[in-house]
PDB file of C-alpha atoms in Angstrom:
ATOM      1  CA  UNK T   1      73.487 127.261  89.123  1.00  0.00           C
ATOM      2  CA  UNK T   2      76.789 124.991  87.910  1.00  0.00           C
ATOM      3  CA  UNK T   3      77.469 125.615  84.369  1.00  0.00           C
ATOM      4  CA  UNK T   4      78.902 123.004  81.810  1.00  0.00           C
ATOM      5  CA  UNK T   5      81.049 124.300  79.165  1.00  0.00           C
ATOM      6  CA  UNK T   6      80.448 122.606  75.392  1.00  0.00           C
ATOM      7  CA  UNK T   7      84.009 121.046  75.604  1.00  0.00           C
ATOM      8  CA  UNK T   8      83.675 119.026  78.750  1.00  0.00           C
ATOM      9  CA  UNK T   9      80.122 118.161  78.035  1.00  0.00           C
ATOM     10  CA  UNK T  10      81.535 114.933  76.518  1.00  0.00           C
ATOM     11  CA  UNK T  11      83.993 113.965  79.459  1.00  0.00           C
ATOM     12  CA  UNK T  12      81.517 114.980  81.979  1.00  0.00           C
ATOM     13  CA  UNK T  13      78.625 112.979  80.437  1.00  0.00           C
ATOM     14  CA  UNK T  14      80.115 110.009  78.382  1.00  0.00           C
ATOM     15  CA  UNK T  15      79.177 107.016  80.739  1.00  0.00           C
ATOM     16  CA  UNK T  16      75.793 108.295  81.139  1.00  0.00           C
ATOM     17  CA  UNK T  17      75.013 108.805  77.661  1.00  0.00           C
ATOM     18  CA  UNK T  18      76.520 105.016  77.166  1.00  0.00           C
ATOM     19  CA  UNK T  19      74.457 103.729  80.114  1.00  0.00           C
ATOM     20  CA  UNK T  20      71.483 105.265  78.544  1.00  0.00           C
ATOM     21  CA  UNK T  21      72.242 103.767  74.614  1.00  0.00           C
ATOM     22  CA  UNK T  22      72.959 100.494  76.388  1.00  0.00           C
ATOM     23  CA  UNK T  23      69.588 100.415  78.473  1.00  0.00           C
ATOM     24  CA  UNK T  24      67.751 101.483  75.622  1.00  0.00           C
ATOM     25  CA  UNK T  25      68.887  98.764  72.803  1.00  0.00           C
ATOM     26  CA  UNK T  26      68.590  96.021  75.216  1.00  0.00           C
ATOM     27  CA  UNK T  27      64.769  97.179  75.808  1.00  0.00           C
ATOM     28  CA  UNK T  28      64.408  97.593  72.119  1.00  0.00           C
ATOM     29  CA  UNK T  29      65.728  93.860  71.787  1.00  0.00           C
ATOM     30  CA  UNK T  30      63.848  92.553  74.851  1.00  0.00           C
ATOM     31  CA  UNK T  31      60.608  94.367  75.978  1.00  0.00           C
ATOM     32  CA  UNK T  32      60.502  93.097  79.206  1.00  0.00           C
ATOM     33  CA  UNK T  33      64.178  94.308  80.206  1.00  0.00           C
ATOM     34  CA  UNK T  34      62.860  97.585  82.163  1.00  0.00           C
ATOM     35  CA  UNK T  35      60.577  96.208  84.958  1.00  0.00           C
ATOM     36  CA  UNK T  36      60.063  95.906  88.670  1.00  0.00           C
ATOM     37  CA  UNK T  37      61.645  92.255  88.523  1.00  0.00           C
ATOM     38  CA  UNK T  38      64.655  93.659  86.614  1.00  0.00           C
ATOM     39  CA  UNK T  39      64.988  95.908  88.757  1.00  0.00           C
ATOM     40  CA  UNK T  40      64.976  93.588  92.032  1.00  0.00           C
ATOM     41  CA  UNK T  41      67.477  91.485  90.565  1.00  0.00           C
ATOM     42  CA  UNK T  42      69.899  94.749  90.195  1.00  0.00           C
ATOM     43  CA  UNK T  43      69.251  95.514  93.531  1.00  0.00           C
ATOM     44  CA  UNK T  44      69.943  92.504  94.998  1.00  0.00           C
ATOM     45  CA  UNK T  45      72.989  91.595  93.336  1.00  0.00           C
ATOM     46  CA  UNK T  46      74.261  94.929  93.656  1.00  0.00           C
ATOM     47  CA  UNK T  47      73.613  94.609  97.719  1.00  0.00           C
ATOM     48  CA  UNK T  48      76.811  92.188  97.834  1.00  0.00           C
ATOM     49  CA  UNK T  49      79.115  95.016  96.904  1.00  0.00           C
ATOM     50  CA  UNK T  50      77.410  97.972  98.220  1.00  0.00           C
ATOM     51  CA  UNK T  51      79.447  98.064 101.415  1.00  0.00           C
ATOM     52  CA  UNK T  52      82.846  97.995  99.802  1.00  0.00           C
ATOM     53  CA  UNK T  53      81.557 100.612  97.408  1.00  0.00           C
ATOM     54  CA  UNK T  54      80.468 103.254  99.956  1.00  0.00           C
ATOM     55  CA  UNK T  55      84.022 102.829 101.534  1.00  0.00           C
ATOM     56  CA  UNK T  56      85.407 102.994  98.402  1.00  0.00           C
ATOM     57  CA  UNK T  57      83.812 106.095  97.245  1.00  0.00           C
ATOM     58  CA  UNK T  58      84.659 107.763 100.569  1.00  0.00           C
ATOM     59  CA  UNK T  59      88.544 107.156  99.917  1.00  0.00           C
ATOM     60  CA  UNK T  60      88.159 108.300  96.572  1.00  0.00           C
ATOM     61  CA  UNK T  61      86.406 111.731  97.578  1.00  0.00           C
ATOM     62  CA  UNK T  62      88.958 112.314 100.118  1.00  0.00           C
ATOM     63  CA  UNK T  63      91.410 112.124  96.790  1.00  0.00           C
ATOM     64  CA  UNK T  64      93.382 108.849  97.360  1.00  0.00           C
ATOM     65  CA  UNK T  65      92.697 105.524  95.601  1.00  0.00           C
ATOM     66  CA  UNK T  66      92.728 102.342  97.309  1.00  0.00           C
ATOM     67  CA  UNK T  67      93.442  98.855  95.128  1.00  0.00           C
ATOM     68  CA  UNK T  68      93.896  96.973  98.237  1.00  0.00           C
ATOM     69  CA  UNK T  69      89.710  96.955  99.156  1.00  0.00           C
ATOM     70  CA  UNK T  70      89.264  94.292  96.045  1.00  0.00           C
ATOM     71  CA  UNK T  71      92.088  91.995  97.721  1.00  0.00           C
ATOM     72  CA  UNK T  72      90.419  92.390 101.300  1.00  0.00           C
ATOM     73  CA  UNK T  73      87.208  91.825  99.743  1.00  0.00           C
ATOM     74  CA  UNK T  74      88.234  88.387  97.905  1.00  0.00           C
ATOM     75  CA  UNK T  75      90.127  87.038 101.350  1.00  0.00           C
ATOM     76  CA  UNK T  76      86.932  87.575 103.684  1.00  0.00           C
ATOM     77  CA  UNK T  77      84.690  86.103 100.740  1.00  0.00           C
ATOM     78  CA  UNK T  78      86.721  83.000  99.797  1.00  0.00           C
ATOM     79  CA  UNK T  79      87.280  81.890 103.630  1.00  0.00           C
ATOM     80  CA  UNK T  80      83.817  82.417 104.906  1.00  0.00           C
ATOM     81  CA  UNK T  81      82.817  80.269 101.852  1.00  0.00           C
ATOM     82  CA  UNK T  82      85.150  77.795 103.271  1.00  0.00           C
ATOM     83  CA  UNK T  83      83.855  78.325 106.918  1.00  0.00           C
ATOM     84  CA  UNK T  84      79.937  77.848 105.544  1.00  0.00           C
ATOM     85  CA  UNK T  85      81.368  74.836 103.620  1.00  0.00           C
ATOM     86  CA  UNK T  86      82.218  73.475 106.556  1.00  0.00           C
ATOM     87  CA  UNK T  87      79.078  73.653 108.398  1.00  0.00           C
ATOM     88  CA  UNK T  88      80.002  76.508 110.393  1.00  0.00           C
ATOM     89  CA  UNK T  89      76.684  78.671 111.400  1.00  0.00           C
ATOM     90  CA  UNK T  90      75.613  81.388 109.034  1.00  0.00           C
ATOM     91  CA  UNK T  91      75.420  84.133 111.991  1.00  0.00           C
ATOM     92  CA  UNK T  92      79.135  83.368 112.905  1.00  0.00           C
ATOM     93  CA  UNK T  93      79.868  83.105 109.080  1.00  0.00           C
ATOM     94  CA  UNK T  94      78.969  86.777 108.636  1.00  0.00           C
ATOM     95  CA  UNK T  95      80.652  88.035 111.693  1.00  0.00           C
ATOM     96  CA  UNK T  96      83.958  86.505 110.953  1.00  0.00           C
ATOM     97  CA  UNK T  97      83.440  87.965 107.394  1.00  0.00           C
ATOM     98  CA  UNK T  98      83.016  91.353 108.913  1.00  0.00           C
ATOM     99  CA  UNK T  99      85.524  90.863 111.051  1.00  0.00           C
ATOM    100  CA  UNK T 100      88.685  89.749 109.019  1.00  0.00           C
ATOM    101  CA  UNK T 101      87.588  92.535 106.592  1.00  0.00           C
ATOM    102  CA  UNK T 102      87.944  95.331 109.338  1.00  0.00           C
ATOM    103  CA  UNK T 103      91.154  93.615 110.777  1.00  0.00           C
ATOM    104  CA  UNK T 104      92.820  93.026 107.234  1.00  0.00           C
ATOM    105  CA  UNK T 105      91.420  96.868 106.276  1.00  0.00           C
ATOM    106  CA  UNK T 106      92.978  98.364 109.418  1.00  0.00           C
ATOM    107  CA  UNK T 107      96.225  96.553 109.066  1.00  0.00           C
ATOM    108  CA  UNK T 108      96.269  97.821 105.783  1.00  0.00           C
ATOM    109  CA  UNK T 109      95.736 101.476 107.049  1.00  0.00           C
ATOM    110  CA  UNK T 110      98.073 101.028 109.922  1.00  0.00           C
ATOM    111  CA  UNK T 111     100.976 100.304 106.946  1.00  0.00           C
ATOM    112  CA  UNK T 112      99.638 102.607 104.841  1.00  0.00           C
ATOM    113  CA  UNK T 113     100.652 105.725 107.100  1.00  0.00           C
ATOM    114  CA  UNK T 114     103.298 104.014 108.981  1.00  0.00           C
ATOM    115  CA  UNK T 115     105.157 104.031 105.841  1.00  0.00           C
ATOM    116  CA  UNK T 116     103.641 106.645 103.628  1.00  0.00           C
ATOM    117  CA  UNK T 117     102.584 104.561 101.247  1.00  0.00           C
ATOM    118  CA  UNK T 118     100.010 106.264  98.902  1.00  0.00           C
ATOM    119  CA  UNK T 119      96.883 104.425  99.282  1.00  0.00           C
TER     120      UNK T 119
END
């Protein structure tokens, strides 16, 4: 069993404690905050960034940090939105979004490895 030293407790659990306090405060103000509807809205909004978050988590676990993920995500989203506005079928827009993100990520990886630039 993992033991947590008292001096490390604050550093280890600060964000969790802040989250609990915030949710408790909002629930106190708005009694319908903690509900199935709210959970559904949070999950629906989180689904958009989930693939990016999973990929970034793997990079951080590997001991690197990659700030370019946000830029690649933005380029993919903006170009996909432009295609959707021009009437391109949604299936093709989704394929484009995945493809452009993969290509830019691959090129970013090649540049990072070739020139030994820290991610």
